mmCIF file of C-alpha atoms in Angstrom:
data_model
loop_
_atom_site.group_PDB
_atom_site.id
_atom_site.type_symbol
_atom_site.label_atom_id
_atom_site.label_comp_id
_atom_site.label_asym_id
_atom_site.label_seq_id
_atom_site.Cartn_x
_atom_site.Cartn_y
_atom_site.Cartn_z
ATOM 1 C CA MET T 1 119.763 112.813 67.087
ATOM 2 C CA THR T 2 117.422 113.254 64.131
ATOM 3 C CA ASN T 3 113.807 112.146 64.228
ATOM 4 C CA GLU T 4 114.554 109.501 61.595
ATOM 5 C CA ALA T 5 117.422 108.052 63.643
ATOM 6 C CA LEU T 6 115.264 107.963 66.757
ATOM 7 C CA ILE T 7 112.467 106.205 64.877
ATOM 8 C CA ARG T 8 114.970 103.607 63.612
ATOM 9 C CA GLU T 9 116.090 102.955 67.209
ATOM 10 C CA LEU T 10 112.530 102.752 68.525
ATOM 11 C CA VAL T 11 111.480 100.397 65.738
ATOM 12 C CA SER T 12 114.478 98.141 66.315
ATOM 13 C CA ASP T 13 113.461 97.964 69.991
ATOM 14 C CA ALA T 14 109.796 97.196 69.228
ATOM 15 C CA GLN T 15 108.780 93.848 70.691
ATOM 16 C CA PRO T 16 105.182 92.620 70.946
ATOM 17 C CA VAL T 17 103.552 94.097 74.043
ATOM 18 C CA HIS T 18 100.877 92.720 76.317
ATOM 19 C CA ARG T 19 98.078 95.282 76.257
ATOM 20 C CA LEU T 20 97.197 96.825 79.612
ATOM 21 C CA ALA T 21 93.812 95.656 80.927
ATOM 22 C CA PRO T 22 91.104 98.362 80.807
ATOM 23 C CA PRO T 23 91.081 100.640 83.884
ATOM 24 C CA GLY T 24 87.602 99.439 84.891
ATOM 25 C CA ARG T 25 88.715 95.815 85.050
ATOM 26 C CA ARG T 26 91.858 96.613 87.052
ATOM 27 C CA CYS T 27 89.784 98.778 89.387
ATOM 28 C CA GLN T 28 87.357 95.885 89.960
ATOM 29 C CA ARG T 29 90.242 93.545 90.782
ATOM 30 C CA TRP T 30 91.630 96.058 93.241
ATOM 31 C CA LEU T 31 88.225 96.548 94.871
ATOM 32 C CA LEU T 32 87.753 92.792 95.285
ATOM 33 C CA LEU T 33 91.196 92.341 96.839
ATOM 34 C CA THR T 34 90.786 95.371 99.096
ATOM 35 C CA LEU T 35 87.314 94.344 100.268
ATOM 36 C CA ALA T 36 88.596 90.824 101.018
ATOM 37 C CA LEU T 37 91.435 92.345 103.026
ATOM 38 C CA LEU T 38 89.145 94.666 104.967
ATOM 39 C CA SER T 39 86.573 91.946 105.592
ATOM 40 C CA ALA T 40 89.293 89.737 107.039
ATOM 41 C CA ALA T 41 90.419 92.616 109.260
ATOM 42 C CA LEU T 42 86.833 93.295 110.371
ATOM 43 C CA ALA T 43 86.207 89.661 111.219
ATOM 44 C CA PHE T 44 88.641 90.058 114.098
ATOM 45 C CA GLY T 45 87.427 93.342 115.547
ATOM 46 C CA ALA T 46 84.021 94.796 114.624
ATOM 47 C CA ARG T 47 82.503 96.976 117.331
ATOM 48 C CA ALA T 48 79.886 95.254 119.467
ATOM 49 C CA ASP T 49 77.116 97.760 118.661
ATOM 50 C CA LEU T 50 77.757 97.894 114.897
ATOM 51 C CA VAL T 51 74.301 96.652 113.875
ATOM 52 C CA GLU T 52 72.642 99.088 116.259
ATOM 53 C CA ARG T 53 74.740 102.031 115.016
ATOM 54 C CA CYS T 54 73.927 101.224 111.414
ATOM 55 C CA ARG T 55 70.363 102.356 112.156
ATOM 56 C CA GLU T 56 71.622 105.892 112.963
ATOM 57 C CA GLY T 57 71.518 108.417 110.124
ATOM 58 C CA ALA T 58 74.755 110.216 111.077
ATOM 59 C CA PHE T 59 76.725 106.961 111.291
ATOM 60 C CA VAL T 60 75.385 105.781 107.938
ATOM 61 C CA LEU T 61 76.057 109.166 106.304
ATOM 62 C CA ASP T 62 79.595 109.131 107.644
ATOM 63 C CA GLY T 63 80.135 105.630 106.234
ATOM 64 C CA LEU T 64 78.559 106.520 102.898
ATOM 65 C CA GLY T 65 80.797 109.572 102.612
ATOM 66 C CA LEU T 66 83.871 107.408 103.155
ATOM 67 C CA LEU T 67 82.633 104.728 100.762
ATOM 68 C CA LEU T 68 81.916 107.297 98.075
ATOM 69 C CA LEU T 69 85.317 108.919 98.573
ATOM 70 C CA ALA T 70 87.019 105.532 98.282
ATOM 71 C CA LEU T 71 85.099 104.413 95.176
ATOM 72 C CA LEU T 72 85.404 107.708 93.307
ATOM 73 C CA SER T 73 89.099 108.011 94.141
ATOM 74 C CA ALA T 74 89.753 104.457 92.965
ATOM 75 C CA ARG T 75 87.931 105.152 89.689
ATOM 76 C CA SER T 76 90.005 108.315 89.144
ATOM 77 C CA ALA T 77 93.309 106.620 90.033
ATOM 78 C CA PHE T 78 92.759 103.876 87.458
ATOM 79 C CA GLN T 79 91.433 106.301 84.827
ATOM 80 C CA LEU T 80 94.644 108.300 85.121
ATOM 81 C CA SER T 81 96.649 105.203 84.284
ATOM 82 C CA VAL T 82 95.737 105.531 80.604
ATOM 83 C CA PRO T 83 96.302 108.671 78.507
ATOM 84 C CA ALA T 84 93.224 110.634 77.403
ATOM 85 C CA LEU T 85 90.706 108.840 79.629
ATOM 86 C CA HIS T 86 90.453 111.516 82.285
ATOM 87 C CA SER T 87 88.118 114.492 82.360
ATOM 88 C CA PRO T 88 87.496 117.306 84.862
ATOM 89 C CA ALA T 89 85.239 114.840 86.716
ATOM 90 C CA THR T 90 88.270 112.620 87.306
ATOM 91 C CA PHE T 91 89.657 115.282 89.602
ATOM 92 C CA GLY T 92 86.370 116.782 90.791
ATOM 93 C CA LEU T 93 84.449 113.698 91.895
ATOM 94 C CA PRO T 94 86.925 112.478 94.558
ATOM 95 C CA LEU T 95 86.986 115.994 95.957
ATOM 96 C CA ALA T 96 83.185 115.937 96.067
ATOM 97 C CA GLY T 97 83.379 112.608 97.926
ATOM 98 C CA ALA T 98 85.854 114.111 100.408
ATOM 99 C CA ALA T 99 83.549 117.113 100.862
ATOM 100 C CA LEU T 100 80.586 114.823 101.572
ATOM 101 C CA TRP T 101 82.602 112.958 104.190
ATOM 102 C CA LEU T 102 83.630 116.221 105.873
ATOM 103 C CA VAL T 103 80.022 117.472 105.753
ATOM 104 C CA SER T 104 78.870 114.262 107.413
ATOM 105 C CA LEU T 105 81.443 114.842 110.162
ATOM 106 C CA ALA T 106 80.301 118.437 110.525
ATOM 107 C CA ALA T 107 76.698 117.226 110.839
ATOM 108 C CA ARG T 108 77.837 114.891 113.596
ATOM 109 C CA ALA T 109 79.489 117.834 115.368
ATOM 110 C CA LEU T 110 76.050 119.370 115.783
ATOM 111 C CA GLY T 111 74.981 116.357 117.807
ATOM 112 C CA ALA T 112 75.099 116.459 121.619
ATOM 113 C CA GLY T 113 78.296 115.282 123.317
ATOM 114 C CA ALA T 114 80.011 114.804 120.017
ATOM 115 C CA LEU T 115 83.280 116.490 120.865
ATOM 116 C CA ASP T 116 84.906 113.590 122.699
ATOM 117 C CA ALA T 117 88.459 113.557 121.385
ATOM 118 C CA GLY T 118 89.987 110.546 123.127
ATOM 119 C CA VAL T 119 93.388 109.210 122.170
ATOM 120 C CA GLY T 120 93.128 107.113 119.077
ATOM 121 C CA LEU T 121 96.646 106.183 118.092
ATOM 122 C CA GLY T 122 95.394 102.639 117.550
ATOM 123 C CA CYS T 123 92.870 103.917 114.987
ATOM 124 C CA ALA T 124 95.546 105.844 113.102
ATOM 125 C CA LEU T 125 97.861 102.825 113.096
ATOM 126 C CA ARG T 126 95.065 100.525 111.931
ATOM 127 C CA ILE T 127 94.216 102.900 109.069
ATOM 128 C CA ALA T 128 97.892 103.148 108.157
ATOM 129 C CA ALA T 129 98.456 99.370 108.198
ATOM 130 C CA LEU T 130 95.292 98.348 106.319
ATOM 131 C CA GLY T 131 95.544 101.249 103.876
ATOM 132 C CA THR T 132 99.192 100.531 103.108
ATOM 133 C CA LEU T 133 98.404 96.897 102.266
ATOM 134 C CA SER T 134 95.580 97.994 99.990
ATOM 135 C CA LEU T 135 97.804 100.678 98.455
ATOM 136 C CA LEU T 136 100.504 98.110 97.686
ATOM 137 C CA VAL T 137 97.936 95.928 95.921
ATOM 138 C CA GLY T 138 96.877 98.971 93.888
ATOM 139 C CA TRP T 139 100.455 99.827 92.994
ATOM 140 C CA CYS T 140 101.018 96.289 91.757
ATOM 141 C CA LEU T 141 97.984 96.642 89.492
ATOM 142 C CA GLN T 142 99.252 100.025 88.290
ATOM 143 C CA ARG T 143 102.875 99.036 87.731
ATOM 144 C CA ARG T 144 102.517 98.943 83.940
ATOM 145 C CA ALA T 145 100.366 102.057 83.818
ATOM 146 C CA THR T 146 101.454 105.198 82.064
ATOM 147 C CA ARG T 147 103.500 107.668 84.090
ATOM 148 C CA LEU T 148 101.510 110.725 83.123
ATOM 149 C CA ALA T 149 100.030 112.578 86.127
ATOM 150 C CA ALA T 150 101.766 110.154 88.493
ATOM 151 C CA GLY T 151 101.311 112.405 91.530
ATOM 152 C CA TRP T 152 97.565 112.677 91.011
ATOM 153 C CA ALA T 153 97.223 108.939 90.398
ATOM 154 C CA GLY T 154 99.167 108.288 93.618
ATOM 155 C CA LEU T 155 96.991 110.731 95.536
ATOM 156 C CA PHE T 156 93.734 109.154 94.352
ATOM 157 C CA LEU T 157 94.948 105.620 94.926
ATOM 158 C CA GLY T 158 96.068 106.694 98.409
ATOM 159 C CA LEU T 159 92.700 108.325 99.127
ATOM 160 C CA ALA T 160 90.893 105.191 97.961
ATOM 161 C CA ALA T 161 93.058 102.800 99.989
ATOM 162 C CA PHE T 162 93.099 104.834 103.199
ATOM 163 C CA ALA T 163 89.412 105.774 102.953
ATOM 164 C CA PHE T 164 88.538 102.062 102.765
ATOM 165 C CA ALA T 165 90.832 101.458 105.726
ATOM 166 C CA ALA T 166 89.107 104.297 107.614
ATOM 167 C CA LEU T 167 85.742 102.723 106.786
ATOM 168 C CA ALA T 168 86.895 99.417 108.287
ATOM 169 C CA CYS T 169 88.283 101.307 111.263
ATOM 170 C CA ARG T 170 84.967 103.122 111.670
ATOM 171 C CA ALA T 171 83.251 99.764 111.950
ATOM 172 C CA SER T 172 85.603 98.648 114.703
ATOM 173 C CA CYS T 173 86.253 101.868 116.663
ATOM 174 C CA ALA T 174 83.701 102.540 119.410
ATOM 175 C CA ARG T 175 84.406 106.276 119.632
ATOM 176 C CA ASP T 176 82.003 108.522 117.721
ATOM 177 C CA GLY T 177 83.220 111.967 118.858
ATOM 178 C CA VAL T 178 83.818 114.298 115.952
ATOM 179 C CA SER T 179 87.179 115.483 117.318
ATOM 180 C CA HIS T 180 88.326 111.886 117.532
ATOM 181 C CA LEU T 181 87.113 111.190 114.009
ATOM 182 C CA LEU T 182 88.724 114.332 112.607
ATOM 183 C CA PHE T 183 92.063 113.898 114.373
ATOM 184 C CA TRP T 184 92.524 110.128 114.391
ATOM 185 C CA HIS T 185 90.570 109.046 111.301
ATOM 186 C CA CYS T 186 90.354 111.957 108.858
ATOM 187 C CA LEU T 187 93.820 113.418 109.380
ATOM 188 C CA PRO T 188 95.671 110.111 108.863
ATOM 189 C CA VAL T 189 93.701 109.477 105.652
ATOM 190 C CA LEU T 190 94.625 112.866 104.242
ATOM 191 C CA ALA T 191 98.247 112.804 105.429
ATOM 192 C CA LEU T 192 98.921 109.263 104.238
ATOM 193 C CA SER T 193 97.267 109.988 100.884
ATOM 194 C CA GLY T 194 99.558 112.992 100.529
ATOM 195 C CA LEU T 195 102.524 110.729 101.230
ATOM 196 C CA ALA T 196 101.268 108.267 98.604
ATOM 197 C CA ALA T 197 101.091 111.138 96.099
ATOM 198 C CA LEU T 198 104.642 112.178 96.957
ATOM 199 C CA ALA T 199 105.898 108.614 96.677
ATOM 200 C CA ALA T 200 104.222 108.135 93.282
ATOM 201 C CA TRP T 201 105.524 111.463 92.037
ATOM 202 C CA SER T 202 109.078 110.810 93.164
ATOM 203 C CA ARG T 203 108.989 107.284 91.729
ATOM 204 C CA TRP T 204 107.383 108.069 88.382
ATOM 205 C CA GLY T 205 106.520 111.744 88.119
ATOM 206 C CA SER T 206 110.047 113.088 88.372
ATOM 207 C CA THR T 207 111.403 110.864 85.615
ATOM 208 C CA VAL T 208 110.487 113.425 83.021
ATOM 209 C CA SER T 209 114.021 113.959 81.830
ATOM 210 C CA ILE T 210 114.025 111.247 79.246
ATOM 211 C CA GLY T 211 117.447 110.531 77.836
ATOM 212 C CA ARG T 212 117.549 109.450 74.219
ATOM 213 C CA SER T 213 118.842 106.025 75.246
ATOM 214 C CA GLU T 214 116.408 105.440 78.095
ATOM 215 C CA PHE T 215 113.339 104.598 76.071
ATOM 216 C CA SER T 216 113.586 100.892 76.622
ATOM 217 C CA ARG T 217 113.262 101.094 80.410
ATOM 218 C CA MET S 1 93.115 114.594 62.332
ATOM 219 C CA ASP S 2 90.290 113.197 60.195
ATOM 220 C CA SER S 3 88.650 109.870 60.891
ATOM 221 C CA ALA S 4 90.289 107.996 57.983
ATOM 222 C CA ILE S 5 93.762 108.940 59.222
ATOM 223 C CA GLU S 6 92.719 108.202 62.782
ATOM 224 C CA GLN S 7 91.592 104.707 61.796
ATOM 225 C CA ARG S 8 94.770 104.074 59.844
ATOM 226 C CA LEU S 9 96.976 105.150 62.760
ATOM 227 C CA SER S 10 94.907 103.085 65.162
ATOM 228 C CA ALA S 11 95.268 99.997 62.951
ATOM 229 C CA TRP S 12 99.038 100.525 62.668
ATOM 230 C CA MET S 13 99.356 100.867 66.423
ATOM 231 C CA GLU S 14 97.354 97.689 66.954
ATOM 232 C CA ARG S 15 99.740 95.881 64.614
ATOM 233 C CA ALA S 16 102.726 97.526 66.295
ATOM 234 C CA GLN S 17 101.514 96.214 69.655
ATOM 235 C CA ALA S 18 101.610 92.752 68.112
ATOM 236 C CA GLY S 19 105.222 93.324 67.020
ATOM 237 C CA ASP S 20 104.792 94.503 63.407
ATOM 238 C CA ARG S 21 107.812 96.785 62.986
ATOM 239 C CA GLN S 22 106.870 97.999 59.525
ATOM 240 C CA ALA S 23 103.502 99.264 60.766
ATOM 241 C CA TYR S 24 105.241 100.830 63.756
ATOM 242 C CA GLU S 25 107.747 102.694 61.590
ATOM 243 C CA ARG S 26 104.937 103.974 59.377
ATOM 244 C CA LEU S 27 102.993 105.099 62.427
ATOM 245 C CA LEU S 28 105.895 106.976 64.040
ATOM 246 C CA THR S 29 106.812 108.619 60.745
ATOM 247 C CA GLU S 30 103.237 109.636 60.046
ATOM 248 C CA VAL S 31 102.581 111.208 63.467
ATOM 249 C CA ILE S 32 105.616 113.525 63.369
ATOM 250 C CA PRO S 33 103.951 116.335 61.343
ATOM 251 C CA TYR S 34 100.954 116.294 63.725
ATOM 252 C CA LEU S 35 103.233 116.398 66.750
ATOM 253 C CA ARG S 36 105.398 119.146 65.241
ATOM 254 C CA ARG S 37 102.285 121.230 64.588
ATOM 255 C CA PHE S 38 100.910 120.630 68.089
ATOM 256 C CA ILE S 39 104.187 121.294 69.924
ATOM 257 C CA GLY S 40 105.100 124.124 67.551
ATOM 258 C CA SER S 41 101.920 125.951 68.521
ATOM 259 C CA GLN S 42 103.216 126.008 72.104
ATOM 260 C CA LEU S 43 106.865 126.854 71.397
ATOM 261 C CA ARG S 44 108.850 129.213 69.231
ATOM 262 C CA GLY S 45 112.168 127.552 68.399
ATOM 263 C CA GLY S 46 112.603 124.788 65.789
ATOM 264 C CA ASP S 47 115.221 122.788 67.704
ATOM 265 C CA GLU S 48 113.152 122.865 70.863
ATOM 266 C CA VAL S 49 110.103 121.616 68.965
ATOM 267 C CA ASP S 50 112.087 118.614 67.751
ATOM 268 C CA ASP S 51 113.379 117.937 71.282
ATOM 269 C CA VAL S 52 109.835 117.774 72.641
ATOM 270 C CA VAL S 53 108.601 115.780 69.632
ATOM 271 C CA GLN S 54 111.318 113.207 70.316
ATOM 272 C CA ASP S 55 110.312 113.061 73.990
ATOM 273 C CA VAL S 56 106.750 112.376 72.819
ATOM 274 C CA LEU S 57 107.921 109.621 70.431
ATOM 275 C CA ILE S 58 109.824 107.967 73.277
ATOM 276 C CA SER S 59 106.751 108.194 75.527
ATOM 277 C CA ILE S 60 104.563 106.712 72.796
ATOM 278 C CA HIS S 61 107.050 103.859 72.531
ATOM 279 C CA ARG S 62 107.224 103.306 76.288
ATOM 280 C CA ASP S 63 103.449 103.527 76.823
ATOM 281 C CA ARG S 64 102.274 101.797 73.638
ATOM 282 C CA HIS S 65 100.845 98.907 75.685
ATOM 283 C CA THR S 66 98.337 101.374 77.229
ATOM 284 C CA TYR S 67 96.670 102.110 73.895
ATOM 285 C CA ASP S 68 93.261 100.504 73.476
ATOM 286 C CA PRO S 69 92.371 100.120 69.754
ATOM 287 C CA LEU S 70 88.707 100.668 70.626
ATOM 288 C CA ARG S 71 89.530 104.263 71.551
ATOM 289 C CA PRO S 72 90.621 107.138 69.276
ATOM 290 C CA PHE S 73 94.354 107.139 68.617
ATOM 291 C CA GLY S 74 94.568 110.928 68.256
ATOM 292 C CA ALA S 75 93.237 111.646 71.735
ATOM 293 C CA TRP S 76 95.686 109.117 73.223
ATOM 294 C CA MET S 77 98.638 110.587 71.343
ATOM 295 C CA TYR S 78 97.773 114.227 72.062
ATOM 296 C CA ALA S 79 97.298 113.465 75.774
ATOM 297 C CA ILE S 80 100.870 112.149 75.856
ATOM 298 C CA ALA S 81 102.103 115.124 73.822
ATOM 299 C CA ARG S 82 100.398 117.595 76.147
ATOM 300 C CA HIS S 83 101.980 116.027 79.222
ATOM 301 C CA ARG S 84 105.410 115.943 77.619
ATOM 302 C CA TRP S 85 105.085 119.598 76.639
ATOM 303 C CA ILE S 86 104.096 120.533 80.220
ATOM 304 C CA ASP S 87 107.025 118.502 81.586
ATOM 305 C CA TRP S 88 109.345 120.274 79.188
ATOM 306 C CA ALA S 89 108.011 123.703 80.211
ATOM 307 C CA ARG S 90 108.493 122.835 83.884
ATOM 308 C CA ARG S 91 112.048 121.644 83.311
ATOM 309 C CA ARG S 92 112.767 124.849 81.463
ATOM 310 C CA GLN S 93 111.224 126.895 84.278
ATOM 311 C CA ARG S 94 113.389 125.121 86.866
ATOM 312 C CA ARG S 95 116.459 125.713 84.722
ATOM 313 C CA LEU S 96 115.604 129.414 84.451
ATOM 314 C CA ALA S 97 114.966 129.672 88.174
ATOM 315 C CA ARG S 98 118.437 128.272 88.857
ATOM 316 C CA GLU S 99 120.025 130.887 86.615
ATOM 317 C CA GLU S 100 120.902 134.131 88.327
ATOM 318 C CA PRO S 101 118.581 136.809 86.941
ATOM 319 C CA GLY S 102 121.491 139.199 86.409
ATOM 320 C CA VAL S 103 123.306 136.740 84.189
ATOM 321 C CA ALA S 104 120.217 136.374 82.041
ATOM 322 C CA LEU S 105 119.913 140.152 81.952
ATOM 323 C CA GLU S 106 123.510 140.559 80.810
ATOM 324 C CA ASN S 107 123.070 137.849 78.232
ATOM 325 C CA ALA S 108 119.918 139.510 76.986
ATOM 326 C CA VAL S 109 121.484 142.979 76.790
ATOM 327 C CA GLY S 110 124.869 141.678 75.616
ATOM 328 C CA LEU S 111 127.114 144.090 77.542
ATOM 329 C CA GLU S 112 130.844 143.804 78.124
ATOM 330 C CA ALA S 113 131.931 143.955 81.772
ATOM 331 C CA THR S 114 133.990 147.096 81.088
ATOM 332 C CA SER S 115 131.337 149.040 79.201
ATOM 333 C CA PRO S 116 130.025 152.333 80.658
ATOM 334 C CA GLU S 117 126.524 150.908 80.828
ATOM 335 C CA HIS S 118 127.724 148.093 83.057
ATOM 336 C CA ALA S 119 127.230 150.133 86.258
ATOM 337 C CA ALA S 120 123.659 150.917 85.258
ATOM 338 C CA LEU S 121 123.086 147.262 84.564
ATOM 339 C CA ALA S 122 124.491 146.365 88.002
ATOM 340 C CA THR S 123 121.924 148.741 89.547
ATOM 341 C CA LEU S 124 119.187 147.140 87.491
ATOM 342 C CA ARG S 125 120.389 143.689 88.551
ATOM 343 C CA GLN S 126 120.291 144.711 92.233
ATOM 344 C CA ALA S 127 116.790 146.117 91.820
ATOM 345 C CA PHE S 128 115.682 142.973 89.984
ATOM 346 C CA ALA S 129 117.053 140.780 92.768
ATOM 347 C CA ARG S 130 114.904 142.661 95.298
ATOM 348 C CA LEU S 131 111.652 141.748 93.560
ATOM 349 C CA SER S 132 109.597 138.892 94.926
ATOM 350 C CA PRO S 133 110.443 135.471 93.428
ATOM 351 C CA MET S 134 107.099 135.406 91.624
ATOM 352 C CA GLN S 135 107.634 138.854 90.078
ATOM 353 C CA ARG S 136 111.193 137.959 89.055
ATOM 354 C CA GLU S 137 110.063 134.751 87.419
ATOM 355 C CA VAL S 138 107.192 136.352 85.521
ATOM 356 C CA ILE S 139 109.253 139.311 84.270
ATOM 357 C CA GLN S 140 112.130 137.050 83.312
ATOM 358 C CA LEU S 141 109.884 134.784 81.252
ATOM 359 C CA LEU S 142 107.905 137.628 79.685
ATOM 360 C CA LYS S 143 110.660 140.126 78.965
ATOM 361 C CA LEU S 144 113.895 138.159 78.769
ATOM 362 C CA GLU S 145 112.587 134.922 77.292
ATOM 363 C CA GLY S 146 109.863 136.563 75.243
ATOM 364 C CA TRP S 147 107.116 134.180 76.353
ATOM 365 C CA SER S 148 103.475 135.188 75.957
ATOM 366 C CA VAL S 149 101.274 135.713 79.006
ATOM 367 C CA ARG S 150 99.458 132.525 78.073
ATOM 368 C CA GLN S 151 102.665 130.498 77.943
ATOM 369 C CA VAL S 152 103.791 131.861 81.303
ATOM 370 C CA SER S 153 100.375 131.080 82.746
ATOM 371 C CA HIS S 154 100.561 127.535 81.387
ATOM 372 C CA SER S 155 104.093 126.988 82.618
ATOM 373 C CA THR S 156 103.717 128.453 86.103
ATOM 374 C CA GLY S 157 100.228 127.149 86.803
ATOM 375 C CA ARG S 158 98.902 130.642 87.555
ATOM 376 C CA THR S 159 95.977 132.276 85.821
ATOM 377 C CA GLU S 160 96.678 134.767 83.039
ATOM 378 C CA SER S 161 95.266 137.541 85.235
ATOM 379 C CA ALA S 162 97.621 136.586 88.054
ATOM 380 C CA VAL S 163 100.567 136.653 85.636
ATOM 381 C CA LYS S 164 99.579 140.126 84.411
ATOM 382 C CA VAL S 165 99.145 141.416 87.971
ATOM 383 C CA SER S 166 102.533 139.995 89.034
ATOM 384 C CA ALA S 167 104.210 141.561 86.020
ATOM 385 C CA HIS S 168 102.524 144.934 86.590
ATOM 386 C CA ARG S 169 103.486 145.011 90.262
ATOM 387 C CA GLY S 170 107.010 143.927 89.370
ATOM 388 C CA TYR S 171 107.383 146.785 86.861
ATOM 389 C CA GLN S 172 106.095 149.276 89.447
ATOM 390 C CA ALA S 173 108.485 147.935 92.082
ATOM 391 C CA LEU S 174 111.404 148.080 89.631
ATOM 392 C CA ARG S 175 110.519 151.666 88.724
ATOM 393 C CA LYS S 176 110.474 152.684 92.392
ATOM 394 C CA LEU S 177 113.696 150.850 93.172
ATOM 395 C CA LEU S 178 115.484 152.410 90.183
ATOM 396 C CA ALA S 179 114.141 155.882 91.024
ATOM 397 C CA GLY S 180 115.427 155.436 94.591
ATOM 398 C CA ALA S 181 118.820 154.331 93.290
ATOM 399 C CA SER S 182 119.136 157.397 91.003
ATOM 400 C CA ASP S 183 118.182 159.707 93.913
ATOM 401 C CA ASP S 184 120.964 158.142 96.008
ATOM 402 C CA GLU S 185 123.479 158.899 93.281
#
């Protein structure tokens, strides 16, 4: 097919389009919905000593690390939904947030009696359930987004959703041992975010072979 | 792309988003030379350039609702073009990886199966098959496809230094394997 013929086809298919809302606005909507979801979840099961623990530096640092990871990842995920908006910071900042969270866990490991592992399947399941709901909300808001860098966008949205879920879980789980946090909180966040990246890539990222007649999908 | 052209393209795209087909046709026609130049700087062949340009046009069409008229049109368009070019390079890499190296070698050298050099080529093919996958891929792209180190680096996601090191080690390994084969004979 010649370029001219393709242009004729594209032009004949051109209907008015509803412009995608700016990434910042969609990110705000997602944050509001996610925070409402997590607040509702917390209302049923916050740990009894939450107020007391919030006065401890390590607990606050841990929470801040997670919050930063979630916010920066959400910002990056929505930035990647529009061509040309991303920069090296889009990829670097969520990684910095993840590093801060891991550093906060490492700092906790230096504390006495911090290596209590405990079985925390409930924590992992809670993170998976809450994070998946939040992820689905995010995917709905991203459904009209561009399919460039779909794997990365899926990864960051996954990190944001599951980090928020881990934050809610942190506020309800009474175990503070670093092994427990690493195995039952951190690992599920990373693994589930990886799955979100794979899902996004297989849904949108692998559709790179664009047939000449597929443009109107 | 200078600012006057940028503004014109941006205005046409804004009108195209509202359903103005004339503005849309003008826009798509006008961007082709820019896309050809951009994609052409990455590729060698004319037909392949047009294939990628058409992929970019289709992506522009599909993602036109993501363009914000407050932002530069050129950056938006080139971001799409860059991704489409990378996708194309990856598809090509996968296609090459599926091909048996020996077939590509024979195609490149153009030998008949009955020619006297065919036995030597079979030895070369066996030696080539014993290289690591990374070395095979790099040598195939550099020597059989004629890609530059930069293009291979871009396509495979490795640094240019890593590509050079892989190629160098591959050549050394091939030399040793071929020397061993001639000793056996």
